[in-house]
mmCIF file of C-alpha atoms in Angstrom:
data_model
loop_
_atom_site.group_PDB
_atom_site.id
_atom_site.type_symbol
_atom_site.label_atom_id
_atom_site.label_comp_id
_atom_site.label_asym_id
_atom_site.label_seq_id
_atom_site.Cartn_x
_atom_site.Cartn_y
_atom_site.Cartn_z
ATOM 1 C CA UNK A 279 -44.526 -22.432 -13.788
ATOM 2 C CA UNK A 280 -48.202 -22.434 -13.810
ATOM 3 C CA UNK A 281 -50.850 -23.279 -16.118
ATOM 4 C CA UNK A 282 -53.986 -21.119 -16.902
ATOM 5 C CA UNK A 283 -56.019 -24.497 -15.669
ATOM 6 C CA UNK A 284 -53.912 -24.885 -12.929
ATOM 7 C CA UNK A 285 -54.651 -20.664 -11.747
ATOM 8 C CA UNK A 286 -58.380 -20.759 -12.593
ATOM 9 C CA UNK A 287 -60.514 -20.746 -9.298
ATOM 10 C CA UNK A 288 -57.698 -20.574 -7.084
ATOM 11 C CA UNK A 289 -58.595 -18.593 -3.507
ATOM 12 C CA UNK A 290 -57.678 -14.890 -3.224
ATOM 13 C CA UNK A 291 -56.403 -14.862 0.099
ATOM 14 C CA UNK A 292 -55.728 -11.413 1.938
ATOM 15 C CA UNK A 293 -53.258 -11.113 4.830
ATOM 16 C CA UNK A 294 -54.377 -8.243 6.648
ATOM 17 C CA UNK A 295 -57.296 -9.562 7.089
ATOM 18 C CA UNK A 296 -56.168 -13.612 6.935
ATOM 19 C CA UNK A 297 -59.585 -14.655 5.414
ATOM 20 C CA UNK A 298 -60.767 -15.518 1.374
ATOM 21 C CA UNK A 299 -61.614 -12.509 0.197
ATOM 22 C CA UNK A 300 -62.509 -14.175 -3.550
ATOM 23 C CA UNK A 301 -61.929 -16.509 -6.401
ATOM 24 C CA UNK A 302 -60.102 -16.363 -9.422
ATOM 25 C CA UNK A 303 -62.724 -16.355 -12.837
ATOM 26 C CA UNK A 304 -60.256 -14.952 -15.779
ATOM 27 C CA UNK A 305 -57.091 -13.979 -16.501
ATOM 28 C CA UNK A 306 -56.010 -10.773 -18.486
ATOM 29 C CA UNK A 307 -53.251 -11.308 -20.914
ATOM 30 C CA UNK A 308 -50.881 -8.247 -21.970
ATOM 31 C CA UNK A 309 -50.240 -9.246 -25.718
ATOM 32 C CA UNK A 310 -47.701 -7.073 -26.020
ATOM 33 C CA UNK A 311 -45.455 -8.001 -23.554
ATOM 34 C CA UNK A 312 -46.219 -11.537 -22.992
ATOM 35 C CA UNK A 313 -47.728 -10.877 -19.549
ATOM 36 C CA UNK A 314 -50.114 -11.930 -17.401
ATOM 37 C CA UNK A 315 -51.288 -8.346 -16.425
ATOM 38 C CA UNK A 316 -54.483 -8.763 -14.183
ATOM 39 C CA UNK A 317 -56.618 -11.637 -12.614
ATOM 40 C CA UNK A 318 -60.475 -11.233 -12.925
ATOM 41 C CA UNK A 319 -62.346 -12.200 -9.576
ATOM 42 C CA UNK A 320 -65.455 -13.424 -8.099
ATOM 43 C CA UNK A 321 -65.553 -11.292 -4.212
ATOM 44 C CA UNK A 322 -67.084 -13.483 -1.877
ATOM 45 C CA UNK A 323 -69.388 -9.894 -0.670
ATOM 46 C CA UNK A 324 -70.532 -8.987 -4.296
ATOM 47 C CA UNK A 325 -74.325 -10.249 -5.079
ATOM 48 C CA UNK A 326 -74.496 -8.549 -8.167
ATOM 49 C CA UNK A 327 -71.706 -8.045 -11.102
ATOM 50 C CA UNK A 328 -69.623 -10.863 -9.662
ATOM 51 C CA UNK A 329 -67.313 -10.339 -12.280
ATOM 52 C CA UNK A 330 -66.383 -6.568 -12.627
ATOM 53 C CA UNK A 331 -63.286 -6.431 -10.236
ATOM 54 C CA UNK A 332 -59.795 -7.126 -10.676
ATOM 55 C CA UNK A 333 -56.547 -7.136 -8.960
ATOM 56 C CA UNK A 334 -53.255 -6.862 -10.785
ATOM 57 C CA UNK A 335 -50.389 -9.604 -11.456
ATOM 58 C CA UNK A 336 -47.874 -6.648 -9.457
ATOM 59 C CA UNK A 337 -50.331 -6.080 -6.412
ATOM 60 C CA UNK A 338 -50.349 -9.825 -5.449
ATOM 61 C CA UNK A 339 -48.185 -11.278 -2.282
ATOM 62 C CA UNK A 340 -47.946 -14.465 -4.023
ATOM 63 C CA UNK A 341 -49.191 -17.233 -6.668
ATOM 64 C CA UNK A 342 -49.120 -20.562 -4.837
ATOM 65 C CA UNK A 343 -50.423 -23.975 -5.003
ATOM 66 C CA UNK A 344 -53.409 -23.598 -3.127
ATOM 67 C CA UNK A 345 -54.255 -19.642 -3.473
ATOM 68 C CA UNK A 346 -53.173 -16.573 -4.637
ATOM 69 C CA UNK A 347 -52.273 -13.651 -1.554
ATOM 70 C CA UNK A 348 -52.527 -10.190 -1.334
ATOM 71 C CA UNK A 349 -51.573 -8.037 1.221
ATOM 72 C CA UNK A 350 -55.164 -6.642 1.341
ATOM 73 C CA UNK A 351 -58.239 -5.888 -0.244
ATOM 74 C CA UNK A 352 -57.417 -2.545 -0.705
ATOM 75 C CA UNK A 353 -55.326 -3.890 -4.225
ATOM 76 C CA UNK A 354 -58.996 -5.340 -5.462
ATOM 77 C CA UNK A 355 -60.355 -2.833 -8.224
ATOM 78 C CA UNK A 356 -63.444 -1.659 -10.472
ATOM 79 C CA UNK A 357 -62.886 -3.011 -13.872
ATOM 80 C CA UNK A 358 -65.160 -0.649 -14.882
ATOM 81 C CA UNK A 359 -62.772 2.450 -13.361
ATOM 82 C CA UNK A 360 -59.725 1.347 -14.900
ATOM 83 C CA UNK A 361 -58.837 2.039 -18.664
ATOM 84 C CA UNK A 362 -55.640 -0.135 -18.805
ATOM 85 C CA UNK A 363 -57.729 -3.526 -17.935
ATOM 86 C CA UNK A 364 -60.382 -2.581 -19.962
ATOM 87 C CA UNK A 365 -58.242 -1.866 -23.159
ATOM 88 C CA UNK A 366 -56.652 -5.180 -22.639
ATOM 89 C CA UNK A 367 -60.127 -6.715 -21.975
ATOM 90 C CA UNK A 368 -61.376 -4.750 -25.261
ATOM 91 C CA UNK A 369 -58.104 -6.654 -27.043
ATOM 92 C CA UNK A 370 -59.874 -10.332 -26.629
ATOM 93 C CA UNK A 371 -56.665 -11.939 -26.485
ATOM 94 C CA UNK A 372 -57.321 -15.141 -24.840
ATOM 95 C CA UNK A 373 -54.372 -17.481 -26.804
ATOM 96 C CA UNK A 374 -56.138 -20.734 -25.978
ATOM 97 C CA UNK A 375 -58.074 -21.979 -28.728
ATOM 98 C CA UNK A 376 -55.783 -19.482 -30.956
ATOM 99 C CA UNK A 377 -54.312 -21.323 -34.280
ATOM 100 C CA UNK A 378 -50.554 -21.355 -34.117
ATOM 101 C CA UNK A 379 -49.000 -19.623 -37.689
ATOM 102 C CA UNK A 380 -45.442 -19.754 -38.624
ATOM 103 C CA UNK A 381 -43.616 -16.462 -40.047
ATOM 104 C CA UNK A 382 -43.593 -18.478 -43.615
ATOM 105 C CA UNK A 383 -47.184 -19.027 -43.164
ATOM 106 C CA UNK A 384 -47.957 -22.528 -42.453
ATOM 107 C CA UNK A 385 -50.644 -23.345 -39.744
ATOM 108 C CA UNK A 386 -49.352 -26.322 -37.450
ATOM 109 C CA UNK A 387 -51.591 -26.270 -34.568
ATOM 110 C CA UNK A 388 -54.151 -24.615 -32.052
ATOM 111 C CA UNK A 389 -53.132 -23.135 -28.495
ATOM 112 C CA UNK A 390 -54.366 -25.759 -25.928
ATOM 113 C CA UNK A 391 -52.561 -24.037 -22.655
ATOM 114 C CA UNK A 392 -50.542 -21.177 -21.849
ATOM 115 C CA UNK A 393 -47.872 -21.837 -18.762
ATOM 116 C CA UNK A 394 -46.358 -18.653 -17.129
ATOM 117 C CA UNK A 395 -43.443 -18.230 -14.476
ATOM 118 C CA UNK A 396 -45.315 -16.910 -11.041
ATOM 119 C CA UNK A 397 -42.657 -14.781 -10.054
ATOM 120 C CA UNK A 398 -43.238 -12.502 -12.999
ATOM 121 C CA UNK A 399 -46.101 -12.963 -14.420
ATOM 122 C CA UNK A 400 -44.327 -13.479 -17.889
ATOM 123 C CA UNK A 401 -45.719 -16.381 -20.375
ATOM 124 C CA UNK A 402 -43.124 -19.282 -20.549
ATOM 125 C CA UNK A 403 -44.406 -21.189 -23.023
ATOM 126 C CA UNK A 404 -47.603 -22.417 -24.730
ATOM 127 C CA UNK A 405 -49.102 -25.578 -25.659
ATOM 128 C CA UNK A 406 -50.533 -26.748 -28.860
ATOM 129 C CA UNK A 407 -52.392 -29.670 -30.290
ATOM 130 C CA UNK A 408 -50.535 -30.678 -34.437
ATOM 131 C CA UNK A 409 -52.399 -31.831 -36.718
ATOM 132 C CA UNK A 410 -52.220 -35.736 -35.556
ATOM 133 C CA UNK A 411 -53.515 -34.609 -32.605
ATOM 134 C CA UNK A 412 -49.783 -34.522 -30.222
ATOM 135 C CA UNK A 413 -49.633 -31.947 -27.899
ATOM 136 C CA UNK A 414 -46.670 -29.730 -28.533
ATOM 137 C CA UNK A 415 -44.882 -26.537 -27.233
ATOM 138 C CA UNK A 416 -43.794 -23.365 -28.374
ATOM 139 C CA UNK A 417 -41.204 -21.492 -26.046
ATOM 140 C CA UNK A 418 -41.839 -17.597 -25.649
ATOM 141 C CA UNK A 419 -38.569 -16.719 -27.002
ATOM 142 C CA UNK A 420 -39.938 -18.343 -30.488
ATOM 143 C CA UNK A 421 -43.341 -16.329 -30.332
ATOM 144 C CA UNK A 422 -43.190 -13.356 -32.504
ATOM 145 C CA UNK A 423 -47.144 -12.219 -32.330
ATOM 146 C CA UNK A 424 -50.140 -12.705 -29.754
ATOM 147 C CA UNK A 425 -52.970 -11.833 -31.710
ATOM 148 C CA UNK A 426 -56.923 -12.191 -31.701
ATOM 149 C CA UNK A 427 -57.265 -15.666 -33.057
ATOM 150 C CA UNK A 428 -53.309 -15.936 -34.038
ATOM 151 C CA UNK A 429 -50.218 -16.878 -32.284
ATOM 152 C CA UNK A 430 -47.436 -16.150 -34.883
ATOM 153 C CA UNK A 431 -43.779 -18.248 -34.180
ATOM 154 C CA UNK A 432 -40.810 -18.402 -35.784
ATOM 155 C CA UNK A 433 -40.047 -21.574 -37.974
ATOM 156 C CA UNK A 434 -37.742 -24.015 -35.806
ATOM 157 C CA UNK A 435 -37.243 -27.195 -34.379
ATOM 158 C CA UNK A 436 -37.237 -26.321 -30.482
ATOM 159 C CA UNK A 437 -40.634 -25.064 -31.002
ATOM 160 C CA UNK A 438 -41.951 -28.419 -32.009
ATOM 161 C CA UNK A 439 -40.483 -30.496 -29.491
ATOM 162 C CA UNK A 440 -42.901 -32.926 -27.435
ATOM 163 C CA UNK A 441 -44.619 -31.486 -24.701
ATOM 164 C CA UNK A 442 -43.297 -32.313 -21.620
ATOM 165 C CA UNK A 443 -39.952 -33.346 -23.611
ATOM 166 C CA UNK A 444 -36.565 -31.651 -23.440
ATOM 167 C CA UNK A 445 -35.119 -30.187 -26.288
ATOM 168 C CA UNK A 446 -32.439 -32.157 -28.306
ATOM 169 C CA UNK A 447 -29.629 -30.571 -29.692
ATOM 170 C CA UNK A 448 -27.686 -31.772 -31.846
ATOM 171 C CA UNK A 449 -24.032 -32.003 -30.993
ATOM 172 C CA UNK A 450 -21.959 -31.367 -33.475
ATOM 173 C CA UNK A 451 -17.937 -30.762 -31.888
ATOM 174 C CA UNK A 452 -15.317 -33.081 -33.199
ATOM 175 C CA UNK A 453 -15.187 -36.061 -30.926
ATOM 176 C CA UNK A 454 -12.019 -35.550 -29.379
ATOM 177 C CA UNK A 455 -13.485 -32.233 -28.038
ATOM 178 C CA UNK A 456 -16.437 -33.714 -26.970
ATOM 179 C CA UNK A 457 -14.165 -36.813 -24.578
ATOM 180 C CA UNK A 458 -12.265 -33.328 -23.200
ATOM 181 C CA UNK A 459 -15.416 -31.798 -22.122
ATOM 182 C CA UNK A 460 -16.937 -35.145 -20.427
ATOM 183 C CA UNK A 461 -13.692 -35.175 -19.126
ATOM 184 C CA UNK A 462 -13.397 -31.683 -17.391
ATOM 185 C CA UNK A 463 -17.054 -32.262 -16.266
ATOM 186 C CA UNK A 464 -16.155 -35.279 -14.519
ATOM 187 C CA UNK A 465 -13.104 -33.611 -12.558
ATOM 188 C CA UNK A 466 -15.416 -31.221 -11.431
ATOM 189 C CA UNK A 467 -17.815 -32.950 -10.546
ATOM 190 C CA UNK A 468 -15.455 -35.203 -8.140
ATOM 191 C CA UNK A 469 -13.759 -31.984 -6.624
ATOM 192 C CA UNK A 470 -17.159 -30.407 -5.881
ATOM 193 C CA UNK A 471 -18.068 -34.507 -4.124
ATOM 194 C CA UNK A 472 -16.491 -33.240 -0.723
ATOM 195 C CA UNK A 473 -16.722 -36.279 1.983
ATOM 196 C CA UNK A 474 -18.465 -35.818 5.038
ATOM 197 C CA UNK A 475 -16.134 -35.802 8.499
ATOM 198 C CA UNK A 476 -15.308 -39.205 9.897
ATOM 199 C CA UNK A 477 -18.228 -40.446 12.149
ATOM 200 C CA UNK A 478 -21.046 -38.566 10.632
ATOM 201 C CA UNK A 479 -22.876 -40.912 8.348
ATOM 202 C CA UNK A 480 -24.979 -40.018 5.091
ATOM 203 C CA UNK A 481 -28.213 -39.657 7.013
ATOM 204 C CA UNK A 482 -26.735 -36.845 9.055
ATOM 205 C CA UNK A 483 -25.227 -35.001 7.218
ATOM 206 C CA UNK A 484 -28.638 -34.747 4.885
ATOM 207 C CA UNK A 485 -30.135 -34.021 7.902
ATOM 208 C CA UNK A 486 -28.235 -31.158 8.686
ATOM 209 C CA UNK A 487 -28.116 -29.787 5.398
ATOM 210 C CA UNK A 488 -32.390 -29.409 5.585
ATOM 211 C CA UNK A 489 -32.080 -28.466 9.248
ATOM 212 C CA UNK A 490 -29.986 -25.335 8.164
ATOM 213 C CA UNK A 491 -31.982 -24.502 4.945
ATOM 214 C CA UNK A 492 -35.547 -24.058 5.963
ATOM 215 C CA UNK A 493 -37.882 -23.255 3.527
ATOM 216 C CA UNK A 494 -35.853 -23.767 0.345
ATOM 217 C CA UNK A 495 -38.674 -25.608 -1.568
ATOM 218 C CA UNK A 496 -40.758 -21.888 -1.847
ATOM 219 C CA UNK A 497 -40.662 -19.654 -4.226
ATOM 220 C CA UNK A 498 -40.048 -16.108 -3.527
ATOM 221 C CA UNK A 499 -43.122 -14.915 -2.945
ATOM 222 C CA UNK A 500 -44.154 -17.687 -0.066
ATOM 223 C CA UNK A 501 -40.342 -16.391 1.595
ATOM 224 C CA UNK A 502 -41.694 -13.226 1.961
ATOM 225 C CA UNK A 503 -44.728 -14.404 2.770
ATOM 226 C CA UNK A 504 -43.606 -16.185 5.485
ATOM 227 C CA UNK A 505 -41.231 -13.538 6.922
ATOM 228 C CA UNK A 506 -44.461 -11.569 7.024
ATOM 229 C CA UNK A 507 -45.955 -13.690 9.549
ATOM 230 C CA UNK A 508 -43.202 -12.738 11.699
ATOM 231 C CA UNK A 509 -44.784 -10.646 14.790
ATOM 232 C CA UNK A 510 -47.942 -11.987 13.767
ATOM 233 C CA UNK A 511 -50.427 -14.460 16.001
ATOM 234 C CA UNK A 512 -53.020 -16.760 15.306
ATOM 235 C CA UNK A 513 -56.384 -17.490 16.040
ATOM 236 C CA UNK A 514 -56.340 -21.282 16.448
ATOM 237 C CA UNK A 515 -54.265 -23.866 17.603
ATOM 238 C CA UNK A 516 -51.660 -24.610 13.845
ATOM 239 C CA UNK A 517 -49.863 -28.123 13.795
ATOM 240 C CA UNK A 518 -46.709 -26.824 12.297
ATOM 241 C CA UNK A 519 -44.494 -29.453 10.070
ATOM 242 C CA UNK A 520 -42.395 -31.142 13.111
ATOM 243 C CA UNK A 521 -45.059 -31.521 14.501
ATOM 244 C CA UNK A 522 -45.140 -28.780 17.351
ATOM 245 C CA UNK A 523 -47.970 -26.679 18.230
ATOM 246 C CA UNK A 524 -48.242 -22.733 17.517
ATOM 247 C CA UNK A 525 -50.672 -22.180 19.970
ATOM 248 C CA UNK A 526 -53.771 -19.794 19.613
ATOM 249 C CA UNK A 527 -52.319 -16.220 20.611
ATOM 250 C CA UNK A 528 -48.241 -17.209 20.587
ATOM 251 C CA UNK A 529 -46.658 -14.753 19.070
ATOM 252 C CA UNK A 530 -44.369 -16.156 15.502
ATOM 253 C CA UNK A 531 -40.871 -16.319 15.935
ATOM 254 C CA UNK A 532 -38.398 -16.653 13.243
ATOM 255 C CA UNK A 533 -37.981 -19.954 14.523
ATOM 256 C CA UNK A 534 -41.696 -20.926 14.213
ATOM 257 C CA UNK A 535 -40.559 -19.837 10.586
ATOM 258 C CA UNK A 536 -38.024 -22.419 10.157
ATOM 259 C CA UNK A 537 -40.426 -25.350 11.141
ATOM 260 C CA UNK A 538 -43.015 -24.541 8.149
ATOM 261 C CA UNK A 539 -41.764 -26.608 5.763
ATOM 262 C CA UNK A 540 -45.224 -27.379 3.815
ATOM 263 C CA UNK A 541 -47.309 -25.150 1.365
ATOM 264 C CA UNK A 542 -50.052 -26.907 3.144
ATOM 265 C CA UNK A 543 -48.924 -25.213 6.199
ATOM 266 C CA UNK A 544 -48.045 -22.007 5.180
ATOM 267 C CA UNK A 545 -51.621 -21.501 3.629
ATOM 268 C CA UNK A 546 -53.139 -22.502 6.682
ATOM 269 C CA UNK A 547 -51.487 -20.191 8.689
ATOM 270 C CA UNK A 548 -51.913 -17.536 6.627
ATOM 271 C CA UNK A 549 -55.851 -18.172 6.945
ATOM 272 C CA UNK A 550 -55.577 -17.903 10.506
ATOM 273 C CA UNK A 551 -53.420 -15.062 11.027
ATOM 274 C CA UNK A 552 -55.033 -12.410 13.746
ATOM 275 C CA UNK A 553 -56.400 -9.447 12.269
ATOM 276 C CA UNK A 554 -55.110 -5.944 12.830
#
């Protein structure tokens, strides 16, 4: 998940051309379907009316810790040309700052962040500051409206829980079913606990386990991403994560693939990538 604080002035990285092309300013919310829909940008060449291009939540490559990618800047548009971003811009739903209204029509709070999954663009949840000041948060399943200055939920407990906390629920089987289930859990658990072969020790086996999974800690987005760089070459010598060289002009392998292992990494070789 990301926050809105946490997209706000990321880079806008393009591929093609493996250079910043931008800076994220403002997001574009789609109220009704829960959506971030387009991101508002600063382009580095613009010296006038910074602000009037956008490039939509579907066009980008990917949403990652340090930037967002795109494949290039042909998926940057005029605000001003497109009627879909400014309808939604005409809308003013922003969320944050938005008081938080139950169905029965009780106010408990005000909007304080909005986290959505990256994959989809969908919101996730929000947070909201109560009335003694704890910050709280509201699942999307619970949110019936996205309004102006109103975020409408449904009365319930999950949608008070403590942010940051896990939901309780409480259980309420007889407990006799309850020692069956813990049970049944607990044989499954040991049947899925498979030893490793005599003379390979904990360590090793670990080690094999990463060896053959490269790359499992991105999301989809930086797998693609990375596939893309397949073919590829780049302009300056890249320390890659164990600790080889992809030299300046070597063309990427699948293997050079499997031996980018950090985000760090990835975005630097993305910024380096040879053009055309």
């Amino acid at each position: 998940m990301k926050s809105i604080k946490e997209i706000i002035g990321l880079k806008i990285i393009s591929i093609a051309e493996g250079t910043q092309v931008g800076t994220v300013k403002d997001l574009v919310l789609n109220p009704a379907g829960g959506l971030l829909d387009f991101f508002i940008i600063d382009k580095q060449t613009d010296s006038i009316g910074a602000r009037t291009k956008a490039i939509a939540f579907k066009d980008i490559q990917g949403l990652g810790e340090f930037a967002i990618t795109i494949p290039d800047q042909k998926v940057i548009q005029n605000i001003i040309s497109n009627s879909q971003v400014l309808e939604l811009i005409d809308q003013n739903v922003k969320v944050i700052g938005a008081k938080v209204l139950t169905i029965k029509g009780t106010i408990i709070g005000e909007v304080t962040e909005i986290y959505f999954d990256e994959e989809t663009g969908k919101i996730n949840k929000c947070v909201y500051e109560d009335k003694t000041k704890e910050q709280k948060e509201i699942n999307a399943e619970s949110i019936v409206t996205y309004g102006e200055n109103l975020l409408i939920v449904n009365d319930g407990s999950r949608q008070n829980k403590s942010f940051g906390q896990e939901a309780v629920i409480e259980d309420k089987l007889p407990p006799q079913i309850q020692a069956q289930e813990v049970q049944e859990v607990q044989e499954v658990q040991e049947e899925q606990e498979i030893p490793a072969p005599p003379g390979i020790t904990e360590a090793a086996a670990t080690s094999d386990s990463a060896e053959n999974s490269p790359n499992d800690g991105f999301n989809l987005f930086e797998q693609r991403q990375l596939q893309y760089f397949v073919g590829k070459k780049v302009v300056r010598n890249i320390k890659l994560d164990n600790g080889d060289i992809l030299p300046i002009g070597q063309i990427i392998t699948s293997d050079t693939i499997g031996k980018i292992k950090t985000r760090a990494t990835l975005m630097e070789v993305t910024s380096h990538l040879e053009k055309g």
